[in-house]
CSV table of C-alpha atoms and ligand atoms in Angstrom, one decimal:
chain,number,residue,atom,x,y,z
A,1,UNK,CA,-21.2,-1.7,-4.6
A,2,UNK,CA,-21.1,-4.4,-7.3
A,3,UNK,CA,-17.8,-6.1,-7.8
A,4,UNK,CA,-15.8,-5.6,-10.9
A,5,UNK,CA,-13.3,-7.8,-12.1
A,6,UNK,CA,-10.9,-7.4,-14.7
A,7,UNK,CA,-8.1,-9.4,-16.2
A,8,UNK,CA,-6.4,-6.6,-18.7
A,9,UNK,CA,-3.2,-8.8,-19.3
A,10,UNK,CA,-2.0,-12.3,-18.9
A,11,UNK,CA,-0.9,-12.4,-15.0
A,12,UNK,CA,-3.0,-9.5,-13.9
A,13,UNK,CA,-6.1,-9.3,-12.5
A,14,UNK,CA,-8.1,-6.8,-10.7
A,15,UNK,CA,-11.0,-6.4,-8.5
A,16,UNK,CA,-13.0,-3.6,-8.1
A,17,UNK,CA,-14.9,-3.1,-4.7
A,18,UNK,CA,-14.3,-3.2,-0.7
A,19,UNK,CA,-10.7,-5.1,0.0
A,20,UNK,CA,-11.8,-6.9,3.2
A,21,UNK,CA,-15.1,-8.5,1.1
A,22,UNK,CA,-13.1,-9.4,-1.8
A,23,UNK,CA,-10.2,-11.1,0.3
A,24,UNK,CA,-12.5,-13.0,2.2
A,25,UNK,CA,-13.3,-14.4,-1.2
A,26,UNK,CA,-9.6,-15.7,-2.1
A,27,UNK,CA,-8.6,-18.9,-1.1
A,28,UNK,CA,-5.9,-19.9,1.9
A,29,UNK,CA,-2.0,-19.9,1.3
A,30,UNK,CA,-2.1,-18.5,-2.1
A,31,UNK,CA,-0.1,-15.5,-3.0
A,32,UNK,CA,3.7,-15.1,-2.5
A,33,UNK,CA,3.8,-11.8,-1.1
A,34,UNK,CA,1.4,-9.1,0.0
A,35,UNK,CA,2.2,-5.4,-0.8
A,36,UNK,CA,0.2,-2.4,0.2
A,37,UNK,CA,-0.4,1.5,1.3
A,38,UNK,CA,-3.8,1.9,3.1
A,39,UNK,CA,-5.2,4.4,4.0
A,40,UNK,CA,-2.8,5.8,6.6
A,41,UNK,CA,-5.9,7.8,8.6
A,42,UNK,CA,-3.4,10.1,9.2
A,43,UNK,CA,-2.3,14.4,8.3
A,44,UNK,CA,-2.8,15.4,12.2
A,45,UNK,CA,-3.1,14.5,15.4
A,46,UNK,CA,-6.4,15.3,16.1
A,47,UNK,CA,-9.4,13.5,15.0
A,48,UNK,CA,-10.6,17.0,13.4
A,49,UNK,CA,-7.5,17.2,11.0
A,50,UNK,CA,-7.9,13.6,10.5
A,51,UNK,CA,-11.9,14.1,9.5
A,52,UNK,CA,-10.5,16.5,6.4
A,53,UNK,CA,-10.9,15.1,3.1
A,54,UNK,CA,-7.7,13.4,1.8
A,55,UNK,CA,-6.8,16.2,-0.8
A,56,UNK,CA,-7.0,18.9,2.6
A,57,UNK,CA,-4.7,16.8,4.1
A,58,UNK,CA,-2.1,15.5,1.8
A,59,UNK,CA,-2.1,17.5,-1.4
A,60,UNK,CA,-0.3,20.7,-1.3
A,61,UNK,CA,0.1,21.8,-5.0
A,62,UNK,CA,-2.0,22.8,-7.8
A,63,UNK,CA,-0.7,19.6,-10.2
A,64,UNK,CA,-2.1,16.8,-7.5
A,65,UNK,CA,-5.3,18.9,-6.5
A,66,UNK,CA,-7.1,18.1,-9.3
A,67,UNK,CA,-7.1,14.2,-8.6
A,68,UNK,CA,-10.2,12.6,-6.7
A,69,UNK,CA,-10.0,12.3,-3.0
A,70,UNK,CA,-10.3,8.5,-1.7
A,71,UNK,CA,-12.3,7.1,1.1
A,72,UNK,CA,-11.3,5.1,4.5
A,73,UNK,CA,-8.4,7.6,5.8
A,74,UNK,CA,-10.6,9.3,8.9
A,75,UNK,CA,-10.8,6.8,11.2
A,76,UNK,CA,-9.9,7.0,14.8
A,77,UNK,CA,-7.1,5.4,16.7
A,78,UNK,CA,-9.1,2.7,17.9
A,79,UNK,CA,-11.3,2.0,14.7
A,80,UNK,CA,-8.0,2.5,13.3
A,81,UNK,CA,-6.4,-0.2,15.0
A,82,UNK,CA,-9.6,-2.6,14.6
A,83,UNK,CA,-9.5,-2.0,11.2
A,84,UNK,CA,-6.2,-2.9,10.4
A,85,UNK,CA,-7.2,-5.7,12.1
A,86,UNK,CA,-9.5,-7.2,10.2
A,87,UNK,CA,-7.9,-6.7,6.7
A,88,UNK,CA,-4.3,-7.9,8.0
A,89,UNK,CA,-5.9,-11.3,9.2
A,90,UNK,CA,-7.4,-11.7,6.2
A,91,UNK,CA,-4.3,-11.1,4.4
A,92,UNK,CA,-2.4,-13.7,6.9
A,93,UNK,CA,-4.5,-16.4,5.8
A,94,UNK,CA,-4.2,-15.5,2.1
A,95,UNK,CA,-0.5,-15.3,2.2
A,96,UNK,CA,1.4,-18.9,1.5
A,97,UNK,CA,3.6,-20.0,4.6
A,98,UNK,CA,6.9,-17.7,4.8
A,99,UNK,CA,5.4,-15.3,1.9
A,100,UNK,CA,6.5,-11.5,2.8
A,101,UNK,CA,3.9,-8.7,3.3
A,102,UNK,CA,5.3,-5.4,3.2
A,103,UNK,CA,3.0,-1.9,4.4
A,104,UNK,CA,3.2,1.3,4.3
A,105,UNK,CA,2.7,4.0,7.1
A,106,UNK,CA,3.9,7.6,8.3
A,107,UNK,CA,4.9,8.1,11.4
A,108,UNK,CA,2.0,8.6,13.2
A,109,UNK,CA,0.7,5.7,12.6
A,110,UNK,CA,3.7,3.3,12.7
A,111,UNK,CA,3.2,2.1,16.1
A,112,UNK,CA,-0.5,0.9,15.3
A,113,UNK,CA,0.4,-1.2,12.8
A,114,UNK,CA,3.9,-2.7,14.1
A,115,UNK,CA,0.9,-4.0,16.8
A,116,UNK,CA,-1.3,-5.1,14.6
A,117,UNK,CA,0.5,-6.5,12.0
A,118,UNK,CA,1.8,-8.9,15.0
A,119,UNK,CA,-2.1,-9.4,16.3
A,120,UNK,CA,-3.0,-10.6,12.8
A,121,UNK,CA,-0.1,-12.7,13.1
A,122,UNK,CA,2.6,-12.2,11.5
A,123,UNK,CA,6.3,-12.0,12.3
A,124,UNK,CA,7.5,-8.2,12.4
A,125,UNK,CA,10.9,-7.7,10.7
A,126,UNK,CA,11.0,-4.7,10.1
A,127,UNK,CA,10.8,-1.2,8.3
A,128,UNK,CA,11.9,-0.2,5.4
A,129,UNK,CA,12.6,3.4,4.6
A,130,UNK,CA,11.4,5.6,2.2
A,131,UNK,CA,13.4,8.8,1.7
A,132,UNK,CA,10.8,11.4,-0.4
A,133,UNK,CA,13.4,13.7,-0.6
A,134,UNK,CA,11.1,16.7,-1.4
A,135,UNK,CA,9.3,16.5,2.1
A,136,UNK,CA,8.3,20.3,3.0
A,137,UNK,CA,10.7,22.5,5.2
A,138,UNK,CA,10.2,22.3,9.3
A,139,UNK,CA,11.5,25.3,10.5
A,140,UNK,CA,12.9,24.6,13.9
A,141,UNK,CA,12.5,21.5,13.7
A,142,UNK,CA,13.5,18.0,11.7
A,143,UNK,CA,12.2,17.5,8.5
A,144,UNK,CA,9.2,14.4,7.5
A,145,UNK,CA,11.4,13.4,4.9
A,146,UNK,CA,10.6,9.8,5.4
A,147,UNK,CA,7.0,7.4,5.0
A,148,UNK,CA,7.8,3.8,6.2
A,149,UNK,CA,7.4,0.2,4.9
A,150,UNK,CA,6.9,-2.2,7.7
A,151,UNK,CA,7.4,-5.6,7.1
A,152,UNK,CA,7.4,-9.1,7.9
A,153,UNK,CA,6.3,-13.0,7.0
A,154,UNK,CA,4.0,-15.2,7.5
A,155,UNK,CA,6.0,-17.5,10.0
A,156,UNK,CA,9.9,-18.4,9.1
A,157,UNK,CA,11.2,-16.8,6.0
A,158,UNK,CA,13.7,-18.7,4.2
A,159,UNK,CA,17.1,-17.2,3.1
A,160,UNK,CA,18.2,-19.3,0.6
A,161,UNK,CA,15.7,-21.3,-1.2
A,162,UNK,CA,13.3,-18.3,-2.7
A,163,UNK,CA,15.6,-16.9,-4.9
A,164,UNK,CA,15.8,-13.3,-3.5
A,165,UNK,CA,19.4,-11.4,-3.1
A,166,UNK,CA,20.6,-9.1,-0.3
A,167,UNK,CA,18.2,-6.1,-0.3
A,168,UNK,CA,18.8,-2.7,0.7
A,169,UNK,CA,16.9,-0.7,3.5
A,170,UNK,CA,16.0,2.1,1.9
A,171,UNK,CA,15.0,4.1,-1.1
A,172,UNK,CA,15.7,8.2,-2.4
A,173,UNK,CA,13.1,8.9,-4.2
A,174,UNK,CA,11.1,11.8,-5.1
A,175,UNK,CA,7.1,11.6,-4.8
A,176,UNK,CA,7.2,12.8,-8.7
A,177,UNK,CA,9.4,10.6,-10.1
A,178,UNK,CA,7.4,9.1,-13.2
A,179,UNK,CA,4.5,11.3,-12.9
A,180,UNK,CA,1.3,11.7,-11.1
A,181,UNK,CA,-1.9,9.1,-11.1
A,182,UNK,CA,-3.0,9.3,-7.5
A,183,UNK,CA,-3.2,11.9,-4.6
A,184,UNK,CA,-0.6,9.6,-2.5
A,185,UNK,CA,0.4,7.6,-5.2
A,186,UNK,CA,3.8,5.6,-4.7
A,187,UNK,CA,6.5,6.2,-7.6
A,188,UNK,CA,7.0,2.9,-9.9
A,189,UNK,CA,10.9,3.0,-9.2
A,190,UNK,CA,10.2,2.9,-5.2
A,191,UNK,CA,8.0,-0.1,-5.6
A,192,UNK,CA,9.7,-1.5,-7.6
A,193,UNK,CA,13.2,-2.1,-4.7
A,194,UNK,CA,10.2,-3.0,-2.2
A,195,UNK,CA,8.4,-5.9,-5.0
A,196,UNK,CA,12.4,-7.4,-4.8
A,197,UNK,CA,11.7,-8.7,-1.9
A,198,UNK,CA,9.0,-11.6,-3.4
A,199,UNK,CA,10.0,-14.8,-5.0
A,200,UNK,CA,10.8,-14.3,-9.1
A,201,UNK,CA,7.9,-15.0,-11.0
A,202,UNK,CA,5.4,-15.2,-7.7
A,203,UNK,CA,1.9,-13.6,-7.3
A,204,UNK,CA,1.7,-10.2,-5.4
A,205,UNK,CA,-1.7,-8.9,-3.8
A,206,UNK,CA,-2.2,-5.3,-3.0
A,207,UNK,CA,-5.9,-5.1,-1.6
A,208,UNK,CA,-5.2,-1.1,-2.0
A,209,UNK,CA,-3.8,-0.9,-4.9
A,210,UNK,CA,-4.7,3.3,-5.9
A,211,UNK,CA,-3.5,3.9,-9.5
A,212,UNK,CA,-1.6,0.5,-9.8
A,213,UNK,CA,1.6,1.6,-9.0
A,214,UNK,CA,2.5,-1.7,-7.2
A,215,UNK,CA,0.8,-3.7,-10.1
A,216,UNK,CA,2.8,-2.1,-12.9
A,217,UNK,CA,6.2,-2.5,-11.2
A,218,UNK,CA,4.7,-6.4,-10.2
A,219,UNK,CA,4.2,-7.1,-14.0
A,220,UNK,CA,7.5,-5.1,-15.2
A,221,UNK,CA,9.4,-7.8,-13.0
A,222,UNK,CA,7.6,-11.3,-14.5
A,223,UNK,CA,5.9,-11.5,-11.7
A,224,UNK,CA,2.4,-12.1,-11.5
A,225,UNK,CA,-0.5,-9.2,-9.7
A,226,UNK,CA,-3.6,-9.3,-8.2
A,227,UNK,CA,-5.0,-5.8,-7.2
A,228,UNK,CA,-8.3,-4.4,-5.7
A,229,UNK,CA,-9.3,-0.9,-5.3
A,230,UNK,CA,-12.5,1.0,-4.2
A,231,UNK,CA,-12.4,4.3,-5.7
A,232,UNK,CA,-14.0,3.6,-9.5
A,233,UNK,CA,-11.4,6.8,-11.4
A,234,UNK,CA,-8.6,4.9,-9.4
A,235,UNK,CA,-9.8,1.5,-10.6
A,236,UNK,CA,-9.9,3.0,-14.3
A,237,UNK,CA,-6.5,4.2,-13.9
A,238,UNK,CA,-4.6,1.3,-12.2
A,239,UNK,CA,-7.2,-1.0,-15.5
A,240,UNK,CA,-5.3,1.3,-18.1
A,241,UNK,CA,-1.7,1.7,-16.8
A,242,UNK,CA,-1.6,-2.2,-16.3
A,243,UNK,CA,-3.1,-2.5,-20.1
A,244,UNK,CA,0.0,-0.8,-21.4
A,245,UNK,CA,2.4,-3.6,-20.1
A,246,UNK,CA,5.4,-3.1,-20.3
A,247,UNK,CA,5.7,0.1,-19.1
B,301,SAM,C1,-2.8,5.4,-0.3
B,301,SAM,S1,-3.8,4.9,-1.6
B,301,SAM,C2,-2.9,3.8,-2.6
B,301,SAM,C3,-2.1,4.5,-3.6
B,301,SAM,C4,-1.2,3.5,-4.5
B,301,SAM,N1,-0.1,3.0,-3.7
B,301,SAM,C5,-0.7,4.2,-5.7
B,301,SAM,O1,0.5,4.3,-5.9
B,301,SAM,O2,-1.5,4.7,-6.5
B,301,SAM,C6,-5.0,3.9,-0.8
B,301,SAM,C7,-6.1,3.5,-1.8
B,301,SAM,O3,-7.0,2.6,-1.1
B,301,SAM,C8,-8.3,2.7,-1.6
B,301,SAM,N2,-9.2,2.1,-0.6
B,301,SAM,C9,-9.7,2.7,0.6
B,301,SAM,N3,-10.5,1.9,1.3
B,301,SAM,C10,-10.5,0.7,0.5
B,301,SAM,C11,-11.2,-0.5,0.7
B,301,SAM,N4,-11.9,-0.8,1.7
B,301,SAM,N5,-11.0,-1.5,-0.3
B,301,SAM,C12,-10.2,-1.2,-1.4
B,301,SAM,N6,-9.6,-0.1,-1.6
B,301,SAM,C13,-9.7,0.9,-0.6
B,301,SAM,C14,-8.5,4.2,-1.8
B,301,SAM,O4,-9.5,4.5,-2.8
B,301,SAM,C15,-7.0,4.6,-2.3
B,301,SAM,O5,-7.0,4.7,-3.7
């Protein structure tokens, strides 16, 4: 695939293409926070749920059915796990001494990456929860009412020279709030509580960046984004909703 790069706005600028070839191309220690929801390779425990397309697996109404499914989310445990791998030490060596990185997961998959973000290096300190509210009934049984943000630093993380309050640790929020651009897109008002926890006015990189939901709460803050996506309708979307800054 041949690279695309856009800059659509002052402080923005996007990649189009494969994360891991496109983050071996930035250079060492220079974002301030890394903030992300992979492909969770998730929607079942066994491998032949987890071989369904995405919009099998994760849409359930007529309104998010029509949006494109996205690749990278049928891997199995252990390409999984070497996966994550790979990407996460890449985003190690990106990330400036103490910067946060922040990824989400469900809870099949939390215990993969709580190792590997650690393997890649890291410090694990840890999750964040989001509350979807509008998670489907479980008769019998509890309710998946939550996807996780796990989260760390890249060494020490200083408390009182970066500029960031006391943050909460956890979000309600529906899936729909602000309307639909992605199959398992992440509302703007969730990411925007989870962005907090950057320095003001620092550079966040989301190597999986879907519709740009992370970008447009990045830019709404002063902050400063760098996003890549695969998936070219994503790309176009994520291109268009960062154009129309501020949002
Ligand atoms: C869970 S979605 C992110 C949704 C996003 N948070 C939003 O609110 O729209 C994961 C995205 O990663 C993209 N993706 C999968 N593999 C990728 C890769 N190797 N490099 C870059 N993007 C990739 C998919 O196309 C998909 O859009």
């Amino acid at each position: 695939m041949k690279e695309v790069v856009q800059q659509p706005v002052e402080g923005v600028t996007l990649y189009q293409g494969d994360c891991l070839k496109i983050m071996m191309e930035q250079p060492d220690n220079s974002v301030d926070g890394i903030i992300t929801d992979p492909p969770y390779s998730s929607g079942g425990i066994h491998q032949n749920v987890k071989n369904q397309t995405t919009g099998q697996k994760y849409t359930s109404c007529n309104a998010i059915n029509s949006f494109p499914d996205f690749p990278g989310d049928s891997r199995d445990q252990r390409s999984y796990a070497f996966w994550l791998s790979l990407w996460l030490s890449e985003a190690y060596r990106i990330a400036k001494p103490g910067a946060p990185i922040c990824v989400f997961t469900d809870w099949r998959q939390y215990p993969v990456l709580s190792d590997v973000l650690q393997s890649a290096g890291f410090v694990w300190r840890g999750a964040y929860v989001w509350d979807k509210k509008n998670a489907r009934p479980n008769k019998g049984k509890f309710r998946q009412t939550a996807e996780f943000v796990l989260w760390g630093s890249k060494g020490n993380m200083p408390s009182n020279d970066r500029g960031v309050g006391c943050l909460p640790g956890m979000s309600s929020c529906s899936v729909n709030k602000g309307g639909r651009f992605h199959q398992t897109g992440k509302p703007v008002e969730l990411m925007k509580e989870i962005i907090s926890i950057v320095e003001p006015g620092g550079t966040i990189l989301d190597p999986f960046m879907g519709s740009g939901s992370t970008g447009v709460a990045t830019v709404n803050s002063g902050r400063q984004f760098v996003g890549i996506e695969y998936t070219n309708h994503y790309f176009e979307v994520a291109s268009q909703r960062l154009k129309k800054q501020p949002v």
